[in-house]
Amino acid sequence: QVQLVESGGGLVQAGGSLRLSCAASTRTFSPYTMGWFRQAPGQEREFVAAVSASGNLKNYADSVKGRFTISRDNAKNTVYLQMNSLKPEDTAVYYCAAGRRGVFGYDYDYWGQGTQVTVSS
């Protein structure tokens, strides 16, 4: 069982930055692919970014490429999402997820509770 806890959300103006963190309570963090998803009000949850177990392979949604960066620290059991040049359309609840299907698989086994990101115009 993997428990995931996100933090770092908040209110930011358009053009600003936020860094989300996701801490995993497991001794076996390193084998998992880690992903970030988001869900805006009235919309389905969508993929944002993923990083492989080693950290060497990453995948991004087209909407965030060049603005968001995913990274992980296996020694700290933590995955990060650095979000720059934020836009109002980035407003959503952001979820961290852990799985074993690689960065191009979107079916994850464990999910966090989410953290709210609000970007004002």
XYZ file of C-alpha atoms in Angstrom:
121
model
C 0.000 0.000 0.000
C 1.263 3.469 -0.911
C -0.072 6.614 0.674
C 0.514 9.875 -1.168
C 0.209 13.362 0.291
C 0.366 16.430 -1.922
C 1.326 19.927 -0.798
C 2.302 23.266 -2.266
C -0.943 24.335 -3.876
C -2.357 27.813 -3.499
C -3.434 31.006 -5.193
C -1.078 32.655 -7.672
C -1.371 35.320 -10.320
C -1.066 34.473 -13.999
C 2.570 34.258 -14.994
C 3.611 33.145 -11.541
C 5.075 29.880 -10.297
C 4.263 27.149 -7.815
C 6.042 23.988 -6.785
C 3.953 21.008 -5.813
C 5.331 18.173 -3.719
C 4.050 14.674 -3.185
C 5.410 12.594 -0.335
C 4.971 8.835 -0.429
C 4.739 6.731 2.693
C 6.324 3.567 1.445
C 9.694 1.881 1.652
C 9.386 0.843 -1.989
C 9.000 4.263 -3.626
C 11.781 3.883 -6.166
C 10.149 1.176 -8.360
C 7.068 3.294 -9.051
C 6.383 5.552 -11.972
C 5.037 8.783 -10.519
C 2.511 10.988 -12.214
C 0.632 14.231 -11.786
C -2.947 14.682 -12.940
C -5.396 17.538 -12.577
C -9.128 18.049 -12.566
C -10.858 21.351 -13.155
C -14.468 21.955 -12.065
C -16.896 20.218 -14.375
C -14.137 18.492 -16.317
C -12.611 15.047 -16.350
C -9.297 14.366 -14.713
C -6.432 14.796 -17.164
C -2.821 13.722 -17.328
C -0.193 16.392 -16.653
C 3.207 14.735 -16.326
C 4.971 11.517 -15.364
C 8.480 10.470 -14.398
C 9.985 7.007 -14.559
C 11.253 5.094 -11.552
C 14.843 6.156 -12.262
C 13.900 9.724 -13.094
C 15.481 9.525 -16.527
C 12.320 9.347 -18.620
C 9.567 11.958 -18.500
C 6.315 12.552 -20.283
C 4.275 15.750 -20.412
C 0.890 16.787 -21.648
C 1.157 19.161 -24.592
C -0.617 21.863 -22.611
C 2.196 22.074 -20.042
C 5.307 21.310 -22.094
C 7.957 23.965 -21.613
C 6.232 25.357 -18.520
C 6.065 22.453 -16.060
C 8.873 20.203 -14.886
C 8.443 16.928 -13.032
C 11.230 15.516 -10.904
C 11.723 13.051 -8.093
C 14.013 12.421 -5.155
C 14.002 8.725 -4.356
C 16.003 9.288 -1.185
C 13.165 11.450 0.131
C 10.291 9.424 -1.386
C 9.063 12.626 -2.988
C 8.014 13.749 -6.442
C 7.779 17.395 -7.464
C 5.981 19.431 -10.078
C 7.534 22.817 -10.795
C 4.943 24.984 -12.538
C 6.060 28.176 -14.242
C 4.272 30.702 -16.417
C 0.975 29.665 -14.913
C -2.245 30.446 -16.753
C -5.824 30.711 -15.486
C -6.615 27.505 -17.369
C -4.143 25.674 -15.118
C -6.596 26.141 -12.256
C -7.531 22.703 -10.952
C -7.087 20.196 -8.178
C -3.748 18.492 -8.762
C -3.329 14.838 -7.879
C -0.221 12.755 -7.412
C -0.300 9.107 -8.461
C 1.937 6.033 -8.317
C 1.916 3.123 -10.736
C 3.974 0.519 -12.523
C 2.967 0.989 -16.166
C 5.600 3.451 -17.304
C 5.385 7.118 -18.164
C 3.167 6.499 -21.206
C 0.613 4.446 -19.275
C -2.163 6.400 -17.615
C -3.551 3.732 -15.316
C -2.186 4.304 -11.813
C -2.617 2.218 -8.688
C -2.434 4.793 -5.909
C -3.703 8.345 -5.655
C -3.311 11.261 -3.299
C -6.123 13.468 -2.053
C -5.189 16.407 -4.223
C -4.090 19.992 -3.728
C -5.878 23.039 -5.117
C -4.099 25.350 -7.540
C -5.864 28.578 -8.461
C -4.427 30.970 -11.021
C -5.983 34.413 -11.146
C -5.974 36.548 -14.269
